[in-house]
Amino acid sequence: QSALTQPASVSGSPGQSITISCTGTSSDVGGYNYVSWYQQHPGKAPKLMIYDVSNRPSGVSNRFSGSKSGNTASLTISGLQAEDEADYYCSSYTSSSRGVFGTGTKVTVL
Amino acid sequence: QVQLVQSGAEVKKPGASVKVSCKASGYTFTSYGISWVRQAPGQGLEWMGWISAYNGNTNYAQKLQGRVTMTTDTSTSTAYMELRSLRSDDTAVYYCARVGPDLTIFGVVIIRGFDYWGQGTLVTVSS
């Protein structure tokens, strides 16, 4: 199972919106509405930000939103803040009942 | 509150085995699956496998088949991950994570997300 493809880095100024893509195949992202997104600050465990493509867990800011079209899922962060600077990973359920993560994206707030 | 507390750091020689524990609290242990995820230094997240805490069913990443075993002890709400024949490229932080929201179909854990994570356990493989 190959990792899902994400851009290595994305940057934006405070207040702007950015979008991170996550491209897979019909055997993972495109085949199921079980895409999730994680935020990871240096030295910390990942934190769930989005599950089931577009659902936010309780306590996660509504500045974070998710969507999917075909084999590509996206995470949008609106009203970018300094605290959003972190690594972001997507993940998907797969046709072999396994999981797979994306390659990761470093978000920089300029 | 939900907590996953992992065992401490380990240093192992190549060819040895390591067993990492993950003690859960704050929820009904058998109602959720547990996944293990690792992260090599400076690298991304790698999914290793899941175990159903309800019936012990497992599913491992293909590249780890034959070297990894995941188990649970429901009497202590603890999950374990054992990795054998360690190599230097197994050096990583190992995380346990609860698979949630929960969804199991015919004994198969459906990964909708990983909603709670342990603090991580650094395993260093070095001669």
Coordinates of C-alpha atoms in Angstrom, one line a residue:
Chain A
Q1 CA 0.0 0.0 0.0
S2 CA 1.6 3.3 -1.1
A3 CA 1.3 6.4 1.0
L4 CA -1.2 9.0 0.0
T5 CA 0.3 12.0 -1.8
Q6 CA 0.4 15.3 -0.1
P7 CA 2.3 18.5 -1.0
A8 CA 5.5 18.8 1.1
S9 CA 4.7 22.3 2.2
V10 CA 2.0 25.0 2.2
S11 CA 2.3 28.5 3.5
G12 CA 0.0 31.4 4.1
S13 CA -0.2 34.7 6.0
P14 CA -2.3 35.2 9.1
G15 CA -6.0 35.4 8.3
Q16 CA -5.7 33.8 4.9
S17 CA -7.1 30.4 3.9
I18 CA -4.9 27.5 2.7
T19 CA -5.9 24.1 1.3
I20 CA -3.9 20.8 1.6
S21 CA -4.6 18.1 -0.9
C22 CA -4.4 14.3 -0.3
T23 CA -4.4 12.1 -3.4
G24 CA -5.0 8.4 -3.3
T25 CA -6.7 5.8 -5.5
S26 CA -10.1 4.2 -5.9
S27 CA -9.0 1.6 -3.4
D28 CA -8.6 4.1 -0.6
V29 CA -9.6 7.8 -0.7
G30 CA -11.9 7.4 -3.7
G31 CA -13.6 4.2 -2.5
Y32 CA -14.7 5.2 1.0
N33 CA -15.9 8.2 3.0
Y34 CA -13.4 7.4 5.7
V35 CA -10.7 10.0 5.2
S36 CA -9.3 11.7 8.4
W37 CA -6.8 14.5 9.0
Y38 CA -4.3 15.0 11.8
Q39 CA -2.3 18.0 13.1
Q40 CA 1.1 17.3 14.7
H41 CA 3.2 19.8 16.5
P42 CA 6.9 19.0 17.0
G43 CA 7.5 16.4 19.6
K44 CA 3.8 15.8 20.2
A45 CA 1.3 13.1 19.3
P46 CA -1.0 13.7 16.3
K47 CA -4.4 15.2 17.0
L48 CA -7.5 14.2 15.0
M49 CA -8.9 17.3 13.2
I50 CA -11.4 15.7 10.7
Y51 CA -13.0 12.3 10.3
D52 CA -15.4 10.8 7.8
V53 CA -14.1 13.3 5.2
S54 CA -15.7 16.4 6.7
N55 CA -16.7 15.8 10.3
R56 CA -15.0 17.7 13.1
P57 CA -14.6 16.1 16.5
S58 CA -15.9 18.1 19.5
G59 CA -13.4 20.9 20.4
V60 CA -11.8 21.3 17.0
S61 CA -12.2 24.8 15.6
N62 CA -14.6 25.3 12.8
R63 CA -11.8 27.0 10.9
F64 CA -10.9 23.5 9.8
S65 CA -13.0 21.8 7.1
G66 CA -12.6 18.8 4.9
S67 CA -13.9 17.7 1.6
K68 CA -13.4 15.1 -1.1
S69 CA -13.7 14.8 -4.9
G70 CA -12.9 11.5 -6.6
N71 CA -9.6 10.2 -5.4
T72 CA -8.5 13.5 -3.8
A73 CA -9.4 14.8 -0.3
S74 CA -8.7 18.3 0.9
L75 CA -8.3 20.0 4.2
T76 CA -8.9 23.8 4.3
I77 CA -7.8 26.0 7.2
S78 CA -9.5 29.4 7.1
G79 CA -8.4 32.4 9.1
L80 CA -4.9 31.0 9.5
Q81 CA -3.4 31.6 12.9
A82 CA 0.2 31.2 14.2
E83 CA -0.9 28.2 16.3
D84 CA -1.9 26.4 13.0
E85 CA 1.8 26.0 12.1
A86 CA 2.4 22.3 12.3
D87 CA 2.6 19.1 10.2
Y88 CA -0.6 17.8 8.8
Y89 CA -1.4 14.2 7.7
C90 CA -4.3 12.7 5.9
S91 CA -5.3 9.0 6.4
S92 CA -7.8 6.7 4.7
Y93 CA -9.4 3.3 5.1
T94 CA -8.5 0.9 2.4
S95 CA -10.0 -1.9 0.4
S96 CA -7.9 -4.4 2.3
S97 CA -9.4 -3.2 5.6
R98 CA -6.2 -1.5 6.5
G99 CA -5.1 2.1 7.0
V100 CA -2.8 4.3 5.1
F101 CA -1.3 7.8 5.9
G102 CA -0.4 10.6 3.6
T103 CA 3.2 11.8 3.1
G104 CA 2.6 14.8 5.3
T105 CA 2.5 18.6 4.7
K106 CA 4.3 21.2 6.7
V107 CA 2.2 24.3 7.1
T108 CA 4.1 27.6 7.7
V109 CA 2.4 30.8 8.8
L110 CA 4.3 33.6 7.3
Chain B
Q1 CA -11.5 11.3 30.2
V2 CA -10.0 8.9 27.6
Q3 CA -6.3 8.3 28.2
L4 CA -3.8 5.9 26.5
V5 CA -0.6 5.6 28.5
Q6 CA 2.3 3.8 26.9
S7 CA 5.4 2.1 28.4
G8 CA 8.8 3.7 28.5
A9 CA 11.6 4.1 26.0
E10 CA 13.5 1.0 24.9
V11 CA 17.0 0.4 23.4
K12 CA 17.4 -2.9 21.6
K13 CA 20.1 -4.6 19.5
P14 CA 19.5 -5.7 15.9
G15 CA 17.7 -9.0 15.8
A16 CA 16.0 -8.6 19.2
S17 CA 12.3 -8.1 19.9
V18 CA 10.4 -5.3 21.6
K19 CA 7.0 -5.3 23.3
V20 CA 5.3 -1.9 23.9
S21 CA 2.2 -1.6 26.1
C22 CA -0.7 0.8 25.9
K23 CA -3.0 1.1 28.9
A24 CA -6.4 2.5 28.2
S25 CA -8.8 4.3 30.6
G26 CA -11.9 6.4 30.6
Y27 CA -13.9 4.3 28.2
T28 CA -15.2 0.7 27.6
F29 CA -12.0 -0.9 26.3
T30 CA -13.8 -3.7 24.3
S31 CA -16.0 -1.2 22.4
Y32 CA -13.1 0.1 20.2
G33 CA -10.2 -1.1 18.2
I34 CA -6.6 0.0 18.7
S35 CA -4.2 0.8 16.0
W36 CA -0.4 1.2 16.2
V37 CA 1.4 3.9 14.2
R38 CA 5.1 4.6 14.1
Q39 CA 7.2 7.6 13.1
A40 CA 10.9 7.3 12.2
P41 CA 13.0 10.3 13.2
G42 CA 12.1 13.3 10.9
Q43 CA 9.7 11.1 8.9
G44 CA 6.0 10.8 8.4
L45 CA 3.4 8.5 10.1
E46 CA 3.3 4.8 9.2
W47 CA 0.2 2.7 10.0
M48 CA 1.2 -0.7 11.4
G49 CA -2.0 -2.5 12.1
W50 CA -5.2 -2.7 14.1
I51 CA -6.6 -5.1 16.7
S52 CA -10.2 -5.4 17.8
A53 CA -10.3 -5.2 21.6
Y54 CA -13.7 -7.0 21.4
N55 CA -12.6 -10.2 19.7
G56 CA -8.9 -10.0 19.1
N57 CA -9.1 -9.9 15.3
T58 CA -6.1 -8.2 13.8
N59 CA -5.0 -6.8 10.4
Y60 CA -1.4 -5.8 9.9
A61 CA 0.4 -3.7 7.3
Q62 CA 1.7 -6.0 4.6
K63 CA 5.4 -4.9 5.1
L64 CA 5.3 -6.0 8.7
Q65 CA 3.5 -9.3 8.3
G66 CA 5.4 -12.0 10.1
R67 CA 7.3 -9.6 12.4
V68 CA 4.5 -7.9 14.3
T69 CA 2.0 -9.2 16.7
M70 CA -0.8 -7.1 18.4
T71 CA -2.6 -8.4 21.4
T72 CA -4.9 -7.2 24.2
D73 CA -5.5 -8.0 27.8
T74 CA -9.1 -7.0 28.5
S75 CA -8.7 -7.7 32.2
T76 CA -6.3 -4.7 32.4
S77 CA -7.5 -2.7 29.4
T78 CA -4.1 -2.9 27.9
A79 CA -3.0 -3.3 24.3
Y80 CA 0.4 -4.7 23.3
M81 CA 2.5 -4.5 20.2
E82 CA 5.5 -6.8 19.7
L83 CA 8.0 -6.4 16.9
R84 CA 10.6 -9.0 16.2
S85 CA 13.8 -9.3 14.3
L86 CA 14.5 -5.6 14.8
R87 CA 16.5 -3.6 12.3
S88 CA 18.0 -0.2 12.5
D89 CA 15.2 1.2 10.3
D90 CA 12.7 0.1 13.0
T91 CA 14.0 3.0 15.1
A92 CA 11.0 5.2 15.6
V93 CA 8.4 6.6 18.0
Y94 CA 5.6 4.1 18.3
Y95 CA 2.1 5.3 19.1
C96 CA -1.0 3.5 20.0
A97 CA -4.3 5.1 19.0
R98 CA -7.9 4.4 19.6
V99 CA -9.8 3.7 16.4
G100 CA -12.8 6.0 16.6
P101 CA -15.6 6.9 16.1
D102 CA -16.2 3.1 16.5
L103 CA -17.5 1.1 13.6
T104 CA -17.0 -2.7 13.3
I105 CA -18.6 -4.7 10.5
F106 CA -18.6 -8.5 10.7
G107 CA -15.6 -8.4 13.1
V108 CA -13.6 -6.0 10.9
V109 CA -12.6 -2.7 12.5
I110 CA -13.4 0.2 10.1
I111 CA -10.9 3.0 10.4
R112 CA -12.9 6.2 10.4
G113 CA -10.2 8.0 12.4
F114 CA -7.8 7.7 15.3
D115 CA -9.5 9.9 18.0
Y116 CA -7.2 9.4 21.0
W117 CA -3.4 8.8 21.0
G118 CA -0.9 7.6 23.5
Q119 CA 2.1 9.7 24.3
G120 CA 4.5 7.6 22.1
T121 CA 7.3 5.2 23.0
L122 CA 10.8 5.7 21.5
V123 CA 12.3 2.4 20.4
T124 CA 16.0 2.7 19.4
V125 CA 17.6 -0.2 17.5
S126 CA 21.4 0.1 17.7
S127 CA 24.3 -2.3 18.0

